PDB file of C-alpha atoms in Angstrom:
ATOM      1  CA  UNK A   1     165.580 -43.271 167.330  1.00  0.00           C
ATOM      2  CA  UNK A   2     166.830 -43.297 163.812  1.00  0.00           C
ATOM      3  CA  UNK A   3     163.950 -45.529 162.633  1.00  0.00           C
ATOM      4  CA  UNK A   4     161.516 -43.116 163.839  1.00  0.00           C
ATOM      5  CA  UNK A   5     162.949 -40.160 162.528  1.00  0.00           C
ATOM      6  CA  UNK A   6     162.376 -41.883 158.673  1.00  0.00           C
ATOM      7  CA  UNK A   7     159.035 -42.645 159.838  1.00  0.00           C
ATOM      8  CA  UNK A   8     157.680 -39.090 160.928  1.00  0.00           C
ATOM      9  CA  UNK A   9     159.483 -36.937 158.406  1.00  0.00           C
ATOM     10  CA  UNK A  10     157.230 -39.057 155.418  1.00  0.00           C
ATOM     11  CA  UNK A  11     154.085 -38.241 157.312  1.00  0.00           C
ATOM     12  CA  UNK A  12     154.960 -34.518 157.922  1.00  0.00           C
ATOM     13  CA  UNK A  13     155.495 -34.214 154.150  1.00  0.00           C
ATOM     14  CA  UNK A  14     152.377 -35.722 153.164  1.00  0.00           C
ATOM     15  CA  UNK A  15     150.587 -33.680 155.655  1.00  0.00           C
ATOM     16  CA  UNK A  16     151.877 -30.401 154.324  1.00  0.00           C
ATOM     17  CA  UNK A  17     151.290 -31.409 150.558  1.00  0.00           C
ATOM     18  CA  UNK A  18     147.746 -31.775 151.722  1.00  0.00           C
ATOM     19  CA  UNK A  19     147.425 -28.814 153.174  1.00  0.00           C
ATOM     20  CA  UNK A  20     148.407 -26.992 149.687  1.00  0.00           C
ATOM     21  CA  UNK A  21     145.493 -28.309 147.964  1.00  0.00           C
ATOM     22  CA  UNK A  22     143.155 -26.818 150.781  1.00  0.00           C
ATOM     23  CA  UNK A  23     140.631 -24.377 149.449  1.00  0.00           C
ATOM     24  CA  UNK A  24     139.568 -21.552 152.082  1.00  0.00           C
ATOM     25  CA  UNK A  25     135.886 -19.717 151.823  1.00  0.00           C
ATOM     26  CA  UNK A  26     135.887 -16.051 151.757  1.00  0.00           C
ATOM     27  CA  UNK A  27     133.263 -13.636 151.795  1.00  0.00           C
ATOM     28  CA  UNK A  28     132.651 -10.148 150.898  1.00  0.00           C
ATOM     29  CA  UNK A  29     129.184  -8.444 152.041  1.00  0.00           C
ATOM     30  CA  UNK A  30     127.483  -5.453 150.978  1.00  0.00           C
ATOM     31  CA  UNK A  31     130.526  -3.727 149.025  1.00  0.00           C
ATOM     32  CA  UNK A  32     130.034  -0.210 147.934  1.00  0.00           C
ATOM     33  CA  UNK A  33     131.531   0.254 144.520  1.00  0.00           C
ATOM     34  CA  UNK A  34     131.421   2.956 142.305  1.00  0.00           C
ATOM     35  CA  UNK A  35     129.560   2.489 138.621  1.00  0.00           C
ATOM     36  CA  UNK A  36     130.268   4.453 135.887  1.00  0.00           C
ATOM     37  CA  UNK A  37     129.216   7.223 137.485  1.00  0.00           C
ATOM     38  CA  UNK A  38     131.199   7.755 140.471  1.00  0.00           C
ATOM     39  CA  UNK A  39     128.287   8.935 142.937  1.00  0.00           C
ATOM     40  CA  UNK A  40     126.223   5.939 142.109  1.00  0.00           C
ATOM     41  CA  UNK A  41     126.814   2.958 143.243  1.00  0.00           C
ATOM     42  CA  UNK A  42     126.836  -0.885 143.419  1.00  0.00           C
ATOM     43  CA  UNK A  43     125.855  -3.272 146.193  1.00  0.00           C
ATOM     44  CA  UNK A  44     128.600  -6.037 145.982  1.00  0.00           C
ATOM     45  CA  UNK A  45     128.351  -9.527 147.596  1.00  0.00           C
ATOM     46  CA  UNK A  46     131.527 -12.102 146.856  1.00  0.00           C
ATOM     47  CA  UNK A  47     132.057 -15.442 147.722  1.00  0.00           C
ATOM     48  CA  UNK A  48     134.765 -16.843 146.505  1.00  0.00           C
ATOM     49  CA  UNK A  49     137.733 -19.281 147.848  1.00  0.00           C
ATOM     50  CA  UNK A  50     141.608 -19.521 148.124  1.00  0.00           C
ATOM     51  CA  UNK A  51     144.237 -22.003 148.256  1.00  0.00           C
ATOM     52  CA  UNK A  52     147.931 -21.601 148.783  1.00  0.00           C
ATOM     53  CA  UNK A  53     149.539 -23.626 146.437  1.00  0.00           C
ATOM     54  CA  UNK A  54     153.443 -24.058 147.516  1.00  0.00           C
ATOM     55  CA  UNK A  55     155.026 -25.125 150.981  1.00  0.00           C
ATOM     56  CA  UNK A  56     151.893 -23.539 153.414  1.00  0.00           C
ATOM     57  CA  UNK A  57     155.428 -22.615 155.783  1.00  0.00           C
ATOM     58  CA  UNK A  58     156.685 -20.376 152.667  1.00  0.00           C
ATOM     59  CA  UNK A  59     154.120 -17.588 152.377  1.00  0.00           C
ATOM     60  CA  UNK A  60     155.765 -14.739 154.752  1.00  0.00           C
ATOM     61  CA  UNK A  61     153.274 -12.420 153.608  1.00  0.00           C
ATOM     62  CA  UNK A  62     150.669 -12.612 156.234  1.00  0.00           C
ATOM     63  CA  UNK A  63     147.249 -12.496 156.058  1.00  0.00           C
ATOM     64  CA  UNK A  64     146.513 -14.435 152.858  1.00  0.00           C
ATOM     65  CA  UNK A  65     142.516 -14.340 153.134  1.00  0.00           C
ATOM     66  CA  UNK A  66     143.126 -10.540 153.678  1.00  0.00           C
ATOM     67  CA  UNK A  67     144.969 -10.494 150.206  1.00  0.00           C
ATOM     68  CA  UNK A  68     142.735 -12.679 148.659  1.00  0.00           C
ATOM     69  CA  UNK A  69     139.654 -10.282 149.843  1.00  0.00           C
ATOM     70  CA  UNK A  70     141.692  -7.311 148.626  1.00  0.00           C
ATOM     71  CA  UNK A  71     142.105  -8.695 145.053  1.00  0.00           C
ATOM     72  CA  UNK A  72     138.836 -10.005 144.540  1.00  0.00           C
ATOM     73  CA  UNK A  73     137.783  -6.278 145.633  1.00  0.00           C
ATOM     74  CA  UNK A  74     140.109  -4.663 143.320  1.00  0.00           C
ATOM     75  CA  UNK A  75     138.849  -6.802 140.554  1.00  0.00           C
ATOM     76  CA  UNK A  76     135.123  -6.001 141.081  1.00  0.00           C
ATOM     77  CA  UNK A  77     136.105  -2.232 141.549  1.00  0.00           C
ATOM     78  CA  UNK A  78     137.622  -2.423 138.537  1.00  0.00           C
ATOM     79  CA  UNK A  79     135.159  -3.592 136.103  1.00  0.00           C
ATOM     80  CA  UNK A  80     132.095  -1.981 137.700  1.00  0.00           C
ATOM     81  CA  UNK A  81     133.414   1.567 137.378  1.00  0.00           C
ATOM     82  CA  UNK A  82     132.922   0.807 133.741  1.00  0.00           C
ATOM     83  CA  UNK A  83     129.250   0.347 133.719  1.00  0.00           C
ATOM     84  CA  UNK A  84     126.042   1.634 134.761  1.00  0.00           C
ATOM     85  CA  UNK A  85     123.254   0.502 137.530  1.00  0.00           C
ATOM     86  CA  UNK A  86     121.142   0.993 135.412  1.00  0.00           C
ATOM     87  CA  UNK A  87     122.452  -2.228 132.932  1.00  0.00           C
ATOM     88  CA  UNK A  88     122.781  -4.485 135.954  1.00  0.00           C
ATOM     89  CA  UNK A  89     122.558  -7.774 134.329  1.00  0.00           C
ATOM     90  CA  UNK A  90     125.853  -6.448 131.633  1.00  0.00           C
ATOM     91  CA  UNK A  91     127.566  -5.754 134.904  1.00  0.00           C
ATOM     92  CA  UNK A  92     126.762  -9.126 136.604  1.00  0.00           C
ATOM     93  CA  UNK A  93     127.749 -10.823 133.905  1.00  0.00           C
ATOM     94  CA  UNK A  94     131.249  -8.722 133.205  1.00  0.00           C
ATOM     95  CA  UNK A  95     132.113  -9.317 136.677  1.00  0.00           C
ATOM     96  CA  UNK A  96     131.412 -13.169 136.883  1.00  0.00           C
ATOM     97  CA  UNK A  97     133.093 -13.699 133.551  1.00  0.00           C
ATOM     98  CA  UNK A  98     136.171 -11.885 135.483  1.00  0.00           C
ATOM     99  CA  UNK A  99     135.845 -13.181 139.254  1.00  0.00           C
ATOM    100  CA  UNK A 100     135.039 -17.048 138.146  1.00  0.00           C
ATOM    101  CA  UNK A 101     138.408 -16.832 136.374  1.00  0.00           C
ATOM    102  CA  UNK A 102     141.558 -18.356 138.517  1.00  0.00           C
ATOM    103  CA  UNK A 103     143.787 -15.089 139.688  1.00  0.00           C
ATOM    104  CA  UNK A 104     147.348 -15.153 140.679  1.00  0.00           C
ATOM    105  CA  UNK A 105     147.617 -11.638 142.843  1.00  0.00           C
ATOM    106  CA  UNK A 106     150.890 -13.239 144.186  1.00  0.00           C
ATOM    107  CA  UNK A 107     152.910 -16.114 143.104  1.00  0.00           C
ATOM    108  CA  UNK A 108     151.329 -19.216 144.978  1.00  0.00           C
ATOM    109  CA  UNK A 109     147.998 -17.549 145.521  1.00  0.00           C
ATOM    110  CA  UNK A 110     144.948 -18.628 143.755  1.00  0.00           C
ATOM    111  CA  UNK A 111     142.260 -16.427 144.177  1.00  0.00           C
ATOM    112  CA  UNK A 112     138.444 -17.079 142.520  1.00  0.00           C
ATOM    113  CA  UNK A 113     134.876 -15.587 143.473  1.00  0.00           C
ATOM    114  CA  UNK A 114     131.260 -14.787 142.171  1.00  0.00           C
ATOM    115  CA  UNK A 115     129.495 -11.998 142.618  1.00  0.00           C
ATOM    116  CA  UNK A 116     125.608 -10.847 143.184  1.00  0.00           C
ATOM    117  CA  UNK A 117     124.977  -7.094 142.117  1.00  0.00           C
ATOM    118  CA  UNK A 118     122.308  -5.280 143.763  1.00  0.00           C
ATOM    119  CA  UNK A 119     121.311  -1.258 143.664  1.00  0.00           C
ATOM    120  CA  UNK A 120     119.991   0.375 146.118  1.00  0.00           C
ATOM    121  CA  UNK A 121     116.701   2.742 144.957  1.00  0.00           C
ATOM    122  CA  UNK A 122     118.837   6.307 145.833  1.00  0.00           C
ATOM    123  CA  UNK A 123     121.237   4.822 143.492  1.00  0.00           C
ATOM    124  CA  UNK A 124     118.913   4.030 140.542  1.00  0.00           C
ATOM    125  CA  UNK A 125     116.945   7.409 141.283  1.00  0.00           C
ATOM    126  CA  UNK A 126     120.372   8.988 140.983  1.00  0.00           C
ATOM    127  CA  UNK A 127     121.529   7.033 137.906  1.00  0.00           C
ATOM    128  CA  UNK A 128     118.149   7.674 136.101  1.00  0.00           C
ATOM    129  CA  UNK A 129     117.932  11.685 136.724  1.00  0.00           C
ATOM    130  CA  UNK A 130     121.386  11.468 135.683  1.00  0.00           C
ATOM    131  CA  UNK A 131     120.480   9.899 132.209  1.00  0.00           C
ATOM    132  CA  UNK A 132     117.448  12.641 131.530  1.00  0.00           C
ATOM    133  CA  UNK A 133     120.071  15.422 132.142  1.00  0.00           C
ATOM    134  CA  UNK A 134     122.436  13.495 129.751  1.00  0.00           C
ATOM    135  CA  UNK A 135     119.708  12.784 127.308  1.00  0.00           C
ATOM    136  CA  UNK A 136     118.747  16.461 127.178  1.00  0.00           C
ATOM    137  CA  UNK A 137     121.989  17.963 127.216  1.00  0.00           C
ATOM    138  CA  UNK A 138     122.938  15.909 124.195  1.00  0.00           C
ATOM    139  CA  UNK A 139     119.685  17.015 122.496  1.00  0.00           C
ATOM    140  CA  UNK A 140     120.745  20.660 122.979  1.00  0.00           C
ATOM    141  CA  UNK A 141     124.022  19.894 121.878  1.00  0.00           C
ATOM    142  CA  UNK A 142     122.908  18.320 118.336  1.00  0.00           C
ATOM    143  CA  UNK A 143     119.921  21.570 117.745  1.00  0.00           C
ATOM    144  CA  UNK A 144     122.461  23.650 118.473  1.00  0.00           C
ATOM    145  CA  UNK A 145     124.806  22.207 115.978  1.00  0.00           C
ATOM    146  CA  UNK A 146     122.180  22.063 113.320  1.00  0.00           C
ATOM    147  CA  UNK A 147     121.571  25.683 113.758  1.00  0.00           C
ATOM    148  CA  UNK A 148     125.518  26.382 113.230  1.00  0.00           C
ATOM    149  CA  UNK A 149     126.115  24.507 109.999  1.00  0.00           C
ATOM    150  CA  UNK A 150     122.544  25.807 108.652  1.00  0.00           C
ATOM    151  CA  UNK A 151     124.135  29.438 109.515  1.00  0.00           C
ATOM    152  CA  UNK A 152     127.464  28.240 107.687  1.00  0.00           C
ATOM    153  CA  UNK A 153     125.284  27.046 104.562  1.00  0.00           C
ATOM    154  CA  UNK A 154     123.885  30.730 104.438  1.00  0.00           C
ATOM    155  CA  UNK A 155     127.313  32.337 105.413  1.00  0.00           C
ATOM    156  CA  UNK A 156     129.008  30.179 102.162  1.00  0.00           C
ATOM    157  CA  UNK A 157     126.932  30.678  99.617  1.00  0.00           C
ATOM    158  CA  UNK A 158     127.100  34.755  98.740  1.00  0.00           C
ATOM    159  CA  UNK A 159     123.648  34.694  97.724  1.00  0.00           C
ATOM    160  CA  UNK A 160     121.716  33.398 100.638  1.00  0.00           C
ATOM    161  CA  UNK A 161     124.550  35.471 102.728  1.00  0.00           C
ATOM    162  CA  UNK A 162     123.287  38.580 101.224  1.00  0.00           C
ATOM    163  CA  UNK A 163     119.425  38.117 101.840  1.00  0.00           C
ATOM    164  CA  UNK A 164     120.272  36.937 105.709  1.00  0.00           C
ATOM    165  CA  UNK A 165     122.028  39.890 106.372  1.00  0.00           C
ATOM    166  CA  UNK A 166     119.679  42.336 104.626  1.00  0.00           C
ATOM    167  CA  UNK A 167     117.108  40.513 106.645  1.00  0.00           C
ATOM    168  CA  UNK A 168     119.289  40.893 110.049  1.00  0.00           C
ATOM    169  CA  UNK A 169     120.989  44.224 109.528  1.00  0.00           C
ATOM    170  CA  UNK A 170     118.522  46.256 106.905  1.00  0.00           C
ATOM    171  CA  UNK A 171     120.628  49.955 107.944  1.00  0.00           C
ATOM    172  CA  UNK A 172     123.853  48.463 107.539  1.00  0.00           C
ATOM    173  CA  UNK A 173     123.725  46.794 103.901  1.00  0.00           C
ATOM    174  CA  UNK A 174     127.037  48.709 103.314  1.00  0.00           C
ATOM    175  CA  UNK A 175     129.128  46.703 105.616  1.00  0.00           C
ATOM    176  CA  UNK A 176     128.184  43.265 104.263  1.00  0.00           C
ATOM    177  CA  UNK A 177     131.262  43.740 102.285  1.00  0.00           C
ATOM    178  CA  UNK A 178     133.707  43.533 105.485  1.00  0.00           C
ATOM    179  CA  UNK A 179     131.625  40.213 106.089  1.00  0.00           C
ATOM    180  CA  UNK A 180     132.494  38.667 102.842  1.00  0.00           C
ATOM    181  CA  UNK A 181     136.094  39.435 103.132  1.00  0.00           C
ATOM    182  CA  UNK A 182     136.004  38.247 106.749  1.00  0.00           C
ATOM    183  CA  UNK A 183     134.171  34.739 105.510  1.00  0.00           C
ATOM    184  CA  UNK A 184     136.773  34.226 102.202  1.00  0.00           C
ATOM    185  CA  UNK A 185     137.023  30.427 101.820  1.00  0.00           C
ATOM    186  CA  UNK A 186     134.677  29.471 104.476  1.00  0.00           C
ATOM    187  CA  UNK A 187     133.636  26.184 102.637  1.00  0.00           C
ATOM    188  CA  UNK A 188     129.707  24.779 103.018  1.00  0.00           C
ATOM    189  CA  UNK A 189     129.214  22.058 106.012  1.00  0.00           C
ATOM    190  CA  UNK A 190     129.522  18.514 104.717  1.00  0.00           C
ATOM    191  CA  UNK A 191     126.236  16.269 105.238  1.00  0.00           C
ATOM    192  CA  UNK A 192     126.514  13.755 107.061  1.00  0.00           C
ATOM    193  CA  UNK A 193     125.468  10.856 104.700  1.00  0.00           C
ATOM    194  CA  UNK A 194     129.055  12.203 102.984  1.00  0.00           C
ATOM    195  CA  UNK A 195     130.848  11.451 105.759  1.00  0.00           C
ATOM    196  CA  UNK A 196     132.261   7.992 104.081  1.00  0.00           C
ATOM    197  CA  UNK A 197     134.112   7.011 100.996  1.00  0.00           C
ATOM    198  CA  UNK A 198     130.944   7.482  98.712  1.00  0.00           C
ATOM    199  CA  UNK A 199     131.178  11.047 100.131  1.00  0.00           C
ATOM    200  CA  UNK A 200     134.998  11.307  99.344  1.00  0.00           C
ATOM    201  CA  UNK A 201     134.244   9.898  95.892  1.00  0.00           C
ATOM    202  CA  UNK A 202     131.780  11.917  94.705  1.00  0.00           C
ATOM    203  CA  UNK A 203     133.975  15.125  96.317  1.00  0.00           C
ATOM    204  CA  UNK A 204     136.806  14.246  94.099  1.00  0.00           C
ATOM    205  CA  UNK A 205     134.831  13.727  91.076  1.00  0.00           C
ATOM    206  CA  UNK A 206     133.091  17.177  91.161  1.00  0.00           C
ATOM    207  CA  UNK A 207     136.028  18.721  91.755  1.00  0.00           C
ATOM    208  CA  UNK A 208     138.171  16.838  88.849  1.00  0.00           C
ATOM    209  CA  UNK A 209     135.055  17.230  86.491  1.00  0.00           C
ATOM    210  CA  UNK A 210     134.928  20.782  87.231  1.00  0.00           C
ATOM    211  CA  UNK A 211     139.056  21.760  86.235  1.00  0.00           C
ATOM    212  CA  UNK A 212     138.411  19.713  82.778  1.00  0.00           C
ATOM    213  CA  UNK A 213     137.575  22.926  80.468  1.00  0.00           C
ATOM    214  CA  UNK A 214     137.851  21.573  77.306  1.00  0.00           C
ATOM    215  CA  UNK A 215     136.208  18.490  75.275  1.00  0.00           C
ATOM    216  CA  UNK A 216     139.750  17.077  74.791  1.00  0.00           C
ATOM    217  CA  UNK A 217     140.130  16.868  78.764  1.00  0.00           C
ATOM    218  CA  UNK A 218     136.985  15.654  79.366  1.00  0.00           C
ATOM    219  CA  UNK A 219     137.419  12.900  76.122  1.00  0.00           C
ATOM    220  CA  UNK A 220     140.774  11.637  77.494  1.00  0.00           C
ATOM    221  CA  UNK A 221     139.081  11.516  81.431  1.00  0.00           C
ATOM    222  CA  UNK A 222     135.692   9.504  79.541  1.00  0.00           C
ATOM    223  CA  UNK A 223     138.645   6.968  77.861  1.00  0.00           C
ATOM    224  CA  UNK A 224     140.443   6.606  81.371  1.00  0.00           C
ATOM    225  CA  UNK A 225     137.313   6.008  83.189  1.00  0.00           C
ATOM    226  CA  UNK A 226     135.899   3.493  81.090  1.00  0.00           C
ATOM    227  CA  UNK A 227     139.177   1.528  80.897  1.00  0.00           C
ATOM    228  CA  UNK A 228     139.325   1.371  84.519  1.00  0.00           C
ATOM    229  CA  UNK A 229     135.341   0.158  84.420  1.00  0.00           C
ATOM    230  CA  UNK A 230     136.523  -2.244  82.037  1.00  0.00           C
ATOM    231  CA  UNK A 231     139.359  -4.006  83.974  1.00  0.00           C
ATOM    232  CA  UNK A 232     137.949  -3.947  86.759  1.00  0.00           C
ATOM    233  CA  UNK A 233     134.669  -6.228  85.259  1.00  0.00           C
ATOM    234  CA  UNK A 234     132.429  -3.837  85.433  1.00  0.00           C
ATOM    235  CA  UNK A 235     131.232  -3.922  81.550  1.00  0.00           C
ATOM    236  CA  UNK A 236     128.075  -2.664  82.175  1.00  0.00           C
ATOM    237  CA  UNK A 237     129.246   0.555  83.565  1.00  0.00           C
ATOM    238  CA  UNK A 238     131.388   0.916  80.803  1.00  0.00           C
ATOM    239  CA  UNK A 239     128.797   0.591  77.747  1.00  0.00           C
ATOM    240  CA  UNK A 240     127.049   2.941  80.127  1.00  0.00           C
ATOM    241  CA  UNK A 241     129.870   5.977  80.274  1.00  0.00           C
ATOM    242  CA  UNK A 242     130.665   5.325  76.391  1.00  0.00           C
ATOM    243  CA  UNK A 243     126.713   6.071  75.982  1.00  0.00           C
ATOM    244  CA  UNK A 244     126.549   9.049  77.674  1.00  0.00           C
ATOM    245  CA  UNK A 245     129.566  10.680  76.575  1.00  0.00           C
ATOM    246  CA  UNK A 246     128.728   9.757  72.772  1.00  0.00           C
ATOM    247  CA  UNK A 247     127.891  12.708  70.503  1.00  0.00           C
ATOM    248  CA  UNK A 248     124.271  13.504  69.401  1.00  0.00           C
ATOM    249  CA  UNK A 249     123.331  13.378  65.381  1.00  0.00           C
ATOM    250  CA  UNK A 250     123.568  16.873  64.232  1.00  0.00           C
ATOM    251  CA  UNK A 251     120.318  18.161  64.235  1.00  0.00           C
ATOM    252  CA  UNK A 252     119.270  15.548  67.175  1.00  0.00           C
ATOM    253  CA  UNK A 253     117.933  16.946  70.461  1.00  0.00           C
ATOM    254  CA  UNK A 254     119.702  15.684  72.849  1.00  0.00           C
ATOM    255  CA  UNK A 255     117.558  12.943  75.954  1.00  0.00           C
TER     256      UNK A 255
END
């Protein structure tokens, strides 16, 4: 009796370490999961597989197929909400990249899958009318913004101020002066193509050039500047700031 009991306990062992390494199909068909948009949707198909990879008597957690189903779903739910039906082949690809990668929803279950995206014509209608209404609400938006910073250029600049409201209120010329107090320090839009640090530059240098009043600020700001030019190796630059701050001949006209 006690020979036999070495015998079978060897063969149970190597019968459960086989069963570890066991991979189980799994299949997911016709999945409805949300895109980007939430009303529109993707068709989902996964197969995939799972394994248990401990003692196959230590799970106590039921259903592992079901949990393996569940997280593959999660997983597809997840990435698809970020993208639309109508860039199917960025979605397919996103999800694969995801799904084809090993997961671990639980310690000792490894979960894998690949999917095949589909959309059904409602959904593309949907996703398509959506992206006119998009498109033309984002045209409105940007006219709409033009039209405020040209009416900011005009409200800025006293001149131009004046002649728009003459030309909008001609009877009541006497109350532009409550408009000008009401607009003090409302500055001009910035352009767009000043939206960088060329922009910034050129900002700072108008504004520094304009507080230098007399030729000694301006001389010691043309000595700073083409120091800096200098050490910095750009020589050219240099020779050119020295030429255009130099002095005319008296009785020269000046290029």
């Amino acid at each position: 009796m006690s020979l036999l009991r070495r015998r079978s306990r060897p063969a149970q062992l190597a019968a459960d370490t086989a069963g570890t390494s066991t991979a189980h199909p799994l299949v997911l068909s016709d999945e409805r999961m949300a895109s980007r948009i939430s009303s529109v949707r993707f068709t989902v198909r996964i197969t995939g597989s799972w394994q248990w990879t401990t003692h196959p008597g230590d799970t106590g957690q039921g259903d592992l197929a079901m949990l393996a189903r569940a997280h593959l779903r999660r997983q597809a739910a997840g990435i698809l909400c970020q993208h639309s039906v109508l860039d199917l082949a960025s979605a397919h690809d996103a999800l694969n990249s995801s799904l084809t990668q090993r997961g671990f929803p639980m310690p000792g279950l490894e979960v894998s899958g690949m999917a095949e995206l589909s959309v059904a014509a409602a959904d593309r209608a949907l996703a398509e009318e959506h992206a006119r209404r998009q498109q033309a609400a984002d045209l409105e938006h940007g006219e709409e913004l033009h039209r405020l910073a040209q009416l900011q250029r005009v409200l800025a600049d006293p001149d131009l101020r004046r002649v728009w409201w003459m030309a909008q209120f001609p009877d009541r010329f006497n109350d532009l002066d409550n408009l000008a107090q009401a607009l003090k320090g409302l500055p001009a839009p910035q352009e767009a193509q000043d939206d960088d640090l060329r922009g910034d530059i050129r900002r700072f240098t108008d504004d520094l050039v304009t507080t230098l009043h007399t030729p000694q600020q301006r001389e010691v700001f043309v000595q700073a500047l083409v120091q800096t030019l200098t050490a910095l190796g750009h020589q050219r630059l240099a020779t050119a700031a020295v030429l255009r701050h130099r002095p005319h001949d008296p009785g020269s006209t000046p290029a």
